[in-house]
Coordinates of C-alpha atoms and ligand atoms in Angstrom, one line a residue:
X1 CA -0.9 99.9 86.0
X2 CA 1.1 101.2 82.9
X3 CA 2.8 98.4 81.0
X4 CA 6.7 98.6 81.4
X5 CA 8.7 97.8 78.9
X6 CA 12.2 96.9 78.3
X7 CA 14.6 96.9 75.2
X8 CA 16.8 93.5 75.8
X9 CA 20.2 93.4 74.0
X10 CA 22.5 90.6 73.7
X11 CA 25.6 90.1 72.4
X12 CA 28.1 88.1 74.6
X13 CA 29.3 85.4 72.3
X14 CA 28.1 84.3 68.7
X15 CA 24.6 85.7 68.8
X16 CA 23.3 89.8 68.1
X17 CA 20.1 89.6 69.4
X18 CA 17.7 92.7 70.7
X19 CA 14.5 92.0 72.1
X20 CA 11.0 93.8 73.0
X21 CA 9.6 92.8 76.2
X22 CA 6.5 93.7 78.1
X23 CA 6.1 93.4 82.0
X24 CA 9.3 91.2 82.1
X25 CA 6.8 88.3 81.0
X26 CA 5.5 88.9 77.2
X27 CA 7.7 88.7 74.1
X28 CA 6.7 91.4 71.2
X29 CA 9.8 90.8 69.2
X30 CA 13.0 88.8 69.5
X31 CA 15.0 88.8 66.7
X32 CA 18.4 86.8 67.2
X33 CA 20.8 87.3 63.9
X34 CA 23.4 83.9 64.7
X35 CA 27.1 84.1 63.6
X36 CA 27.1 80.2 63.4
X37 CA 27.4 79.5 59.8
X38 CA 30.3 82.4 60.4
X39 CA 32.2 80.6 62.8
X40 CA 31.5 76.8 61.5
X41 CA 34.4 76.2 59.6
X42 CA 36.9 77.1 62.0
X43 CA 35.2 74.9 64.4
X44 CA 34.4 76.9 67.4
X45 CA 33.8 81.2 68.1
X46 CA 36.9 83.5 67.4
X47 CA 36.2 86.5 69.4
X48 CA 37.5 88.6 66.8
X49 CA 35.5 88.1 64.3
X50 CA 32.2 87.9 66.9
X51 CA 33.0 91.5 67.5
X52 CA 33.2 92.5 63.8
X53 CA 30.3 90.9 63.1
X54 CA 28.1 91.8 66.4
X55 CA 29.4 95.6 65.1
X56 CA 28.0 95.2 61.2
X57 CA 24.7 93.5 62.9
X58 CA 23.4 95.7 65.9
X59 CA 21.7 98.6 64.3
X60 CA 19.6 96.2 62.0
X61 CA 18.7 93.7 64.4
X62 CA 18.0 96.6 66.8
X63 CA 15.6 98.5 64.3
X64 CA 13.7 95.3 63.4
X65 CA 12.7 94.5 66.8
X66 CA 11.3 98.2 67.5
X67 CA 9.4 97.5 64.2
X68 CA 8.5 94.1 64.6
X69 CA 6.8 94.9 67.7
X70 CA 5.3 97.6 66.7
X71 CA 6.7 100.1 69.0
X72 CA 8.5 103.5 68.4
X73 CA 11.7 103.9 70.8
X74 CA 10.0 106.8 72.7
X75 CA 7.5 103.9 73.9
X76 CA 10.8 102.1 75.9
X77 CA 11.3 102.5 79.8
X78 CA 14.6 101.3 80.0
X79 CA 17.6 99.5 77.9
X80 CA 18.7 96.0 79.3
X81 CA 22.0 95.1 77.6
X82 CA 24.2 91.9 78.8
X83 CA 27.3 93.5 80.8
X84 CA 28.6 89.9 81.3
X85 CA 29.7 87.3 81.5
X86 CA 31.1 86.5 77.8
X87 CA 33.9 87.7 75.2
X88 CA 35.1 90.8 75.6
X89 CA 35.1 92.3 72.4
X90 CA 31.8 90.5 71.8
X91 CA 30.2 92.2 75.0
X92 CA 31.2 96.0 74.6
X93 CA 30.1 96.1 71.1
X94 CA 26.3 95.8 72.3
X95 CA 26.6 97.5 75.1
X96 CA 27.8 100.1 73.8
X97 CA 24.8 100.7 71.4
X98 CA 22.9 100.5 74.3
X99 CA 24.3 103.4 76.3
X100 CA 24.6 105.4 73.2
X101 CA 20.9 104.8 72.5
X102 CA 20.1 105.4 76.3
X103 CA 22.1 109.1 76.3
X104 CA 20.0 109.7 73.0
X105 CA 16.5 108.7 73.7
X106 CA 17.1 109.3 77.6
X107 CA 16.2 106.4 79.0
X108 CA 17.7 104.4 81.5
X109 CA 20.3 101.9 81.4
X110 CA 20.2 98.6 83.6
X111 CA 22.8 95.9 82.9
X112 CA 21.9 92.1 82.9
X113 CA 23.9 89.6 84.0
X114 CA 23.8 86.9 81.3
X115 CA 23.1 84.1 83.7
X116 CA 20.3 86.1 85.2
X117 CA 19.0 86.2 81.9
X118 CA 19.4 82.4 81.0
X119 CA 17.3 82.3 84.4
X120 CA 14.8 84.1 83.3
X121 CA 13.6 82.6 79.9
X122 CA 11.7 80.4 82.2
X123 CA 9.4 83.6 83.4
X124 CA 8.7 84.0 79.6
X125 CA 7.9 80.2 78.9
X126 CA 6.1 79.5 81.9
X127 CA 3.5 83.1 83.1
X128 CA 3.0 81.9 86.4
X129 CA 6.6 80.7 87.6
X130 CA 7.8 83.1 90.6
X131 CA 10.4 82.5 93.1
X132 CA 12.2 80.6 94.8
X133 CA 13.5 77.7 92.7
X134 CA 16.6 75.5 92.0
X135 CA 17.9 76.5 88.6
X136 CA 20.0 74.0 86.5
X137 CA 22.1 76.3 84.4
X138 CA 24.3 74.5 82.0
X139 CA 25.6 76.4 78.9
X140 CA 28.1 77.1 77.1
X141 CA 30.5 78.7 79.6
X142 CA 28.6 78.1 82.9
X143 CA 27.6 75.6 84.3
X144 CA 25.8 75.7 88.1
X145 CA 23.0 75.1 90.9
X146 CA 21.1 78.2 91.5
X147 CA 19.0 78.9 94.5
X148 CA 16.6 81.6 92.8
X149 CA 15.7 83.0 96.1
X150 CA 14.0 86.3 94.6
X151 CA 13.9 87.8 90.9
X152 CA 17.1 89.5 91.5
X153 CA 18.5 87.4 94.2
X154 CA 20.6 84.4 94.0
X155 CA 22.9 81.7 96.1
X156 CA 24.9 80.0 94.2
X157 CA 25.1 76.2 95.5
X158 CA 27.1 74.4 93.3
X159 CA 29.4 75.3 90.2
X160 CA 31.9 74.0 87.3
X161 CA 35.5 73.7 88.9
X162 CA 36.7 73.0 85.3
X163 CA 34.9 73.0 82.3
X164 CA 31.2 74.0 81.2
X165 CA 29.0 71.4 80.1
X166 CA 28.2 72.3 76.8
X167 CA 32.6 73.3 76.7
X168 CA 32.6 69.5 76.9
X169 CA 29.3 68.5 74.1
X170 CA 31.4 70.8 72.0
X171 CA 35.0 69.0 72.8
X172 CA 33.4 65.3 72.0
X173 CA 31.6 66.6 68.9
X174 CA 34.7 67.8 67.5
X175 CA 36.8 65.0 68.5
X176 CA 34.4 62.1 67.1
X177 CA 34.0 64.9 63.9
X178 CA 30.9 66.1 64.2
X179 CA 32.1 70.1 64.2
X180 CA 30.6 73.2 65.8
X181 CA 28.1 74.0 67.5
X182 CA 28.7 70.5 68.9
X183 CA 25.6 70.0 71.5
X184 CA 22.9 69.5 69.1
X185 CA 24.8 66.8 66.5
X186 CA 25.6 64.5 69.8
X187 CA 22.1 65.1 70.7
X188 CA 21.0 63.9 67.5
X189 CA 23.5 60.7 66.9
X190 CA 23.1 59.9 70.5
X191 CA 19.3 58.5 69.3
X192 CA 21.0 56.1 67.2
X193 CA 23.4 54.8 69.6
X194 CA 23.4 52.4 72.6
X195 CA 24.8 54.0 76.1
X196 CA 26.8 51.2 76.8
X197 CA 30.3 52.5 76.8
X198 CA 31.3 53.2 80.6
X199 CA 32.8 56.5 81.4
X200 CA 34.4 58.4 84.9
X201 CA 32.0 60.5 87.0
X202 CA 34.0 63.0 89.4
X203 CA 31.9 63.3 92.2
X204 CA 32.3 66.4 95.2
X205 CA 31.3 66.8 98.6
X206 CA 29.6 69.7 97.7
X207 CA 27.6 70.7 94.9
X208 CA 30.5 71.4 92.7
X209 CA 30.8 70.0 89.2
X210 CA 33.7 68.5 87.4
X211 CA 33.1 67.5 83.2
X212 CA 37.3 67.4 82.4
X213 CA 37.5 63.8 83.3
X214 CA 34.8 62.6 81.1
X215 CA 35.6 64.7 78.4
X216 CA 39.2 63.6 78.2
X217 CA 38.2 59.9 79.1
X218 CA 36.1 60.1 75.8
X219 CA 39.0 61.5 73.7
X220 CA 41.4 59.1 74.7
X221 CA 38.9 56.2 74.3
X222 CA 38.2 57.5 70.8
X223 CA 42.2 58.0 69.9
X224 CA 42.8 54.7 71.1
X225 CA 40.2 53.1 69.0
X226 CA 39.1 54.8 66.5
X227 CA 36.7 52.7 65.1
X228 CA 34.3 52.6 68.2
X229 CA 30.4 53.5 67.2
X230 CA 30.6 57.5 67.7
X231 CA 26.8 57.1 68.1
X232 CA 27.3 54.4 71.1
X233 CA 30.5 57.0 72.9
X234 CA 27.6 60.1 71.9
X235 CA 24.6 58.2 74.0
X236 CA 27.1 57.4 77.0
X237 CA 28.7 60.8 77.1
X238 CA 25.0 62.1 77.1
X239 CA 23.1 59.4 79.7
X240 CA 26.8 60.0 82.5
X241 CA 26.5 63.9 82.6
X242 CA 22.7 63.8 82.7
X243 CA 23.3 61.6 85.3
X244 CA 26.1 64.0 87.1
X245 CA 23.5 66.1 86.8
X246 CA 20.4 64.7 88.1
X247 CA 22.7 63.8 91.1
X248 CA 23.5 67.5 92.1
X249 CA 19.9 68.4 91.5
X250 CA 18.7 65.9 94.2
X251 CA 21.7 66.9 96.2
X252 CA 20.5 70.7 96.1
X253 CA 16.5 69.5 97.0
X254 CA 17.9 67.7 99.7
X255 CA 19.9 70.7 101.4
X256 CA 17.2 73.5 100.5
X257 CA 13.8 71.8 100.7
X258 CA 12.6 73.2 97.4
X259 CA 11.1 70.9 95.4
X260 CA 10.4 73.2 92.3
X261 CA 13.3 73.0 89.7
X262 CA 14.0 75.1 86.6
X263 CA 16.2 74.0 84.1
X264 CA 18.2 77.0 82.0
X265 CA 21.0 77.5 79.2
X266 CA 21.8 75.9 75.7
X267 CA 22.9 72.6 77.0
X268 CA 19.0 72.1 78.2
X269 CA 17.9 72.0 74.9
X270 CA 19.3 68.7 75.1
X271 CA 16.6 66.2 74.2
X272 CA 17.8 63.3 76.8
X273 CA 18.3 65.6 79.7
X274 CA 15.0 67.1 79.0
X275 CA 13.3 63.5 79.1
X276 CA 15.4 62.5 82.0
X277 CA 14.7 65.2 84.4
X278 CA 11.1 64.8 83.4
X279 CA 10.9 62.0 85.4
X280 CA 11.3 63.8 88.5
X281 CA 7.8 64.4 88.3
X282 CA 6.9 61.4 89.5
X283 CA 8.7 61.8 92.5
X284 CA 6.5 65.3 93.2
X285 CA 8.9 67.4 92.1
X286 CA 7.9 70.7 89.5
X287 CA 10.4 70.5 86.7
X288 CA 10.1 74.0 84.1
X289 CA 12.8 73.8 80.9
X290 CA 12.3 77.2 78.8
X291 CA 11.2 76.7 75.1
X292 CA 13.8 75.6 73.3
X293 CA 14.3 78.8 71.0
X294 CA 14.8 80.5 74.6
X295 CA 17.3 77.7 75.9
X296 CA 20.3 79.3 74.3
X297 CA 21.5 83.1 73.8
X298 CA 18.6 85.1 73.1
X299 CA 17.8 88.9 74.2
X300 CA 13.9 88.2 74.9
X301 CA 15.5 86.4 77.9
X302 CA 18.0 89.4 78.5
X303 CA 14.9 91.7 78.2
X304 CA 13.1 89.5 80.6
X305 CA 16.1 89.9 83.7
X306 CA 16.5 93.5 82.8
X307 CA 12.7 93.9 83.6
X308 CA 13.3 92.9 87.0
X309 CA 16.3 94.5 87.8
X310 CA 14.7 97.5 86.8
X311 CA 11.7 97.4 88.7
X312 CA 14.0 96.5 91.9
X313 CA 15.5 99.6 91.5
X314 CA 19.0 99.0 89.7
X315 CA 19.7 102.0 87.5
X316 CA 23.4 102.0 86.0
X317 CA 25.7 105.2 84.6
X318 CA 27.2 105.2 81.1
X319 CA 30.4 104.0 82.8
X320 CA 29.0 100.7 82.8
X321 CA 31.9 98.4 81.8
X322 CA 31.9 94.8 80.0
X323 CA 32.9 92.0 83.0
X324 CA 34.0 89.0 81.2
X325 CA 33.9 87.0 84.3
X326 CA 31.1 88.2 85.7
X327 CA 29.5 86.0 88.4
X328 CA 26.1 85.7 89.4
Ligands
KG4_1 O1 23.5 79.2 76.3 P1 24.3 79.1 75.1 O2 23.7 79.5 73.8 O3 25.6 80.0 75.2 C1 26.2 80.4 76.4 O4 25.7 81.3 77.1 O5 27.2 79.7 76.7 O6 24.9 77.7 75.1 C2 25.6 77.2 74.0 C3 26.0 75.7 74.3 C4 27.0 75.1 73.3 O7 28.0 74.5 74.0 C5 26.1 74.2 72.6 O8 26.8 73.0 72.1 C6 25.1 73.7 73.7 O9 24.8 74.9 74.3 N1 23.9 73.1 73.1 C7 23.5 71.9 73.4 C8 22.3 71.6 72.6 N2 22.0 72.8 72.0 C9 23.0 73.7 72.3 N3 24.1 70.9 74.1 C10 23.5 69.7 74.1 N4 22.4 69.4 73.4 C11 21.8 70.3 72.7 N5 20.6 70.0 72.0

């Protein structure tokens, strides 16, 4: 069978990434050009200046990734850009490029949802993964329980009724000064601390999350003394919302049976909640976390979704629009 092969393009927050992806499953380039060091000292992403710089990177990200894999753009069967969820500004600029580049080399065009894509860096870490599975998803602005029922088909079980996750890694980073991106510095202090400080869980009927309470308990703990070991406060924040999580995930085997679970999104590159939900394994369950390079925004990931959208079929028109809010 011929290979297929897809051009993924991200650009929904503080990454320009394009990808080249075979079969939905192999990487052949992945080049990811961060606006981090851009956005650091104001301590957190201003849209604005994503877009500017999204608009100054696409073309050269997008030209090393045809020739870092060694392809010529004749070679691609369809262009997989994220259509949403994300900024705005941020969105549009890459796809964009990619309906402009799919009018010129005519070629279709088949939009990603981001999540899908988060989904799917497992399929690129892990060849023999298929569906169904339970997907943890925790970034930076989602956060839910997934019922992966097919490649392209998905129940959503549970979900954030406030904040994202990683919205609250970043809060607590930047209230006990650690600055932006916040996830990985807690990560990293919370080795040296002690989880010993006890913090509010909000717990649901459902499979719903809540991380507001926590986060504010922690700010308010650290206004009201301000001398309290940030490394202690980083290890409880970290060991209560692994726990929040870990508590939904057995929720959602429970009520679907399906003892196969996946995690997906920035905040699993978390070292703890890696190790933690590790230990499912001893109770027979299948636990897949992508590698960490593909845990947060990346367009091999994007590349990988759009490969299955396309191959079920889902063709879009060049009036394609960025949804911020897109849902899964
Ligand atoms: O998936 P991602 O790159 O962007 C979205 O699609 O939202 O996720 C970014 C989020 C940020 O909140 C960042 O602080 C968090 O992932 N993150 C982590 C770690 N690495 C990144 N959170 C906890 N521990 C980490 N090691």
């Amino acid at each position: 069978m011929k290979d297929i092969i897809t051009l993924g393009i991200e650009s929904s927050c503080d990454e320009t990434s394009v990808a080249v992806i075979k079969n939905g499953r192999e990487i052949l380039s992945n080049i990811i050009d961060t606006q981090i060091p851009i956005h650091e000292k104001y301590g957190g992403v201003v849209p604005e200046i994503a877009s500017r710089n999204h608009i100054e990177a696409i073309s050269r990200v997008t030209k090393k990734a045809i020739k870092d894999a060694n392809i010529s753009l004749l070679q691609i069967d369809a262009i997989t850009p994220t259509y949403g969820p994300g900024l705005v500004g941020a969105l549009l600029v890459g796809l964009s490029y990619a309906k402009a580049l799919s009018y010129a080399i005519k070629k279709p065009l088949v939009g990603v949802n981001h999540i899908q894509g988060h989904i799917a860096a497992n399929y690129l870490t892990y060849k023999e993964l298929k569906p169904p599975f339970i997907c943890v998803m925790t970034s930076g602005g989602n956060t839910q329980i997934v019922k992966v029922e097919d490649y392209t088909k998905f129940q959503v079980l549970g979900k954030t009724r406030d904040d994202a996750i990683g919205e609250a890694f970043d809060k607590v980073a930047r209230v006990v000064g650690l600055g932006y991106p916040g996830g990985p510095k807690v990560d990293k202090l919370a080795k040296e601390g002690k989880p010993n400080i006890e913090l509010p869980k909000t717990h649901f009927e459902n499979l719903d999350f809540s991380f507001s309470g926590i986060k504010t308990a922690v700010i308010n703990l650290h206004h009201k003394n301000p001398d309290i070991n940030r490394a202690d406060l980083c290890a409880s924040f970290q060991k209560t919302v692994t726990e929040i999580l870990l508590e939904n995930t057995k929720k959602a085997i429970n009520q679907t049976g399906i003892k196969v679970i996946a995690l997906a999104g920035g905040v699993s590159a978390n070292s703890y909640i890696r190790k933690e939900f590790l230990k499912l394994e001893k109770e027979d369950i299948k636990v897949y976390m992508p590698d960490l390079k593909l845990c947060t925004d990346n367009a091999a990931m994007i590349g990988s979704a759009g490969y299955y959208n396309y191959i079920s079929g889902k063709r879009d028109n060049l009036d394609l629009n960025a949804v911020p809010n897109l849902k899964l």
